Amino acid sequence: MSDETKGLTRRRALECGLWAGAGVLWTVSGGVPRSALLGTAEAAEMGADLTFVQISDSHIGFNKPANPDATATFKSLLDRIAAMNPRPAFMLHTGDVSHLSRASEWDTARSLIEATGIETHFIPGEHDMLVDNGEPFFASFAPQGAKPGGWYSFDQKGVHFVALVNVAQLKPGGEGSLGAAQLAWIENDLKGRSASQPIVVTIHMPLWQVYPQWGWGTEDGAQALTLLKRFGSVTVLNGHIHQLLQKVEGNVAFHTGMSTAFPQPTPGTAPSPGPMKVEPGRLRELLGVSTVSHVAGKKRLAIIDRPLGA
Amino acid sequence: MRRLKFLLLVAAMLLTPLIARAADQTVTIDNFVFTPNRVTVAAGTRVIFINRDDIPHTVVGIGAGNFKSPPLDTDDKFSVTFDRTGTYKYFCSLHPMMTGTIVVR
């Protein structure tokens, strides 16, 4: 990548307000996202009923120049999460736990996560589905009661969490997909719920069309969004693209978390996606986790993206 | 006539190894693209796929192809010998927008 391209990437990111050299608090209200630097009065205002953390794309096993030790950066971030006060209620891992679907990679991830003592809910990324259609991943990481395809839902402090799988049996030329069986399950899962109940969807590939040229989207995502339309507060947390990205459409806030392993280029600024090598000092600015808080009675969920280097 | 038969025999002997074993064809994966993206080879050609990206890819035949590589990490290779004529399309099951074609003549 040329220096010029790199400069453009950074400038574009700054323009979009997504660059996070320090922790940034995101609040979304009435369709307008606002941000505030961590440590400000606004950021301190968050007396929350439920706080949880999104971790993503740990790619345990990755050891290429973009990050020769993805296990070390994952552990650094988990150490921080374990030290958080107040302690998060749980963690959501939005996929690509492993790099090559190897049992040793999953074991490493699991033991590091268990060391935090924080309950964690998982969904797979395509890197977790490389062997036997993901069966080894589901056997180890899907909760009891998950459907055969690995999707499930649960409730926590009045918030309904829907964990979806859009990385199974990807079709040539396509993007992520949910499939008819999962869409039917979502419809049934949401049936009868009050429209005022906050919904959090957790999924690996973006549910909306981020950049189809790189396959960054879900081909039948619009059908899922139609099912979510009647709810007043919907937050979609995904991984896969290894960079912060936020979009609000109606009552739905889309948020893409950082990877804990390596960054990827901003869409269109490189010939292809893939691990992006940055100067060693900058890597930790581009890896991180997101903290999400819900205040009962408030429509918005507040999201703080915390880079490792902050 | 005798001389012609001899020449034909020599020609056949020379050609036999070529027919039995065409030269290998290499397809590399660079920046999420199979390169060359479409190749035409003789029947019997072995096509060797090499992943040169820092991210794993797979090579999976679509329909008639029916071949499937294990996950290929950086610099891993996978080869398929195409004995029958036809058009073989394939893709990467991790990054399904990556597709390619082998035409066997």
XYZ file of C-alpha atoms in Angstrom, chain A residues 59 62 64-65 99-100 126-127 130 170-175 205 213-215 262 271-275, chain B residues 30-32 53-56 58 62 68 71-74 76 90-99:
50
model
C -8.402 -15.108 14.744
C -3.028 -15.792 12.955
C 1.372 -13.063 9.752
C 3.186 -9.686 9.565
C -8.174 -18.498 12.166
C -8.198 -22.015 10.671
C -16.481 -18.166 8.339
C -13.038 -19.027 9.757
C -13.806 -24.569 7.725
C -21.793 -19.503 1.369
C -22.781 -19.577 -2.286
C -20.470 -18.738 -5.191
C -20.485 -15.053 -6.032
C -22.553 -14.255 -2.965
C -22.330 -12.644 0.450
C -20.893 -10.557 8.594
C -17.682 -5.847 -4.034
C -15.827 -7.410 -1.115
C -18.767 -9.573 -0.080
C -5.543 -7.304 12.797
C -7.222 -3.828 -4.068
C -8.828 -6.319 -1.692
C -9.779 -6.959 1.911
C -7.306 -8.858 4.079
C -4.855 -8.224 6.919
C -3.281 -12.788 -4.906
C -5.334 -10.102 -3.187
C -8.473 -12.269 -3.174
C -2.416 -14.039 0.549
C -1.963 -13.606 4.297
C -5.439 -15.030 4.829
C -6.687 -18.580 4.188
C -10.274 -22.563 -0.322
C -19.123 -25.602 -8.505
C -12.733 -29.246 -2.646
C -8.272 -24.535 3.993
C -5.129 -23.198 2.306
C -2.986 -21.047 4.566
C -0.327 -18.726 3.150
C -0.196 -23.750 0.794
C -14.852 -22.881 -8.821
C -14.929 -20.434 -5.895
C -13.506 -19.779 -2.431
C -15.982 -20.939 0.212
C -14.659 -18.357 2.705
C -14.865 -15.432 0.300
C -17.574 -16.495 -2.143
C -17.145 -13.454 -4.364
C -13.847 -15.073 -5.437
C -14.580 -17.231 -8.475
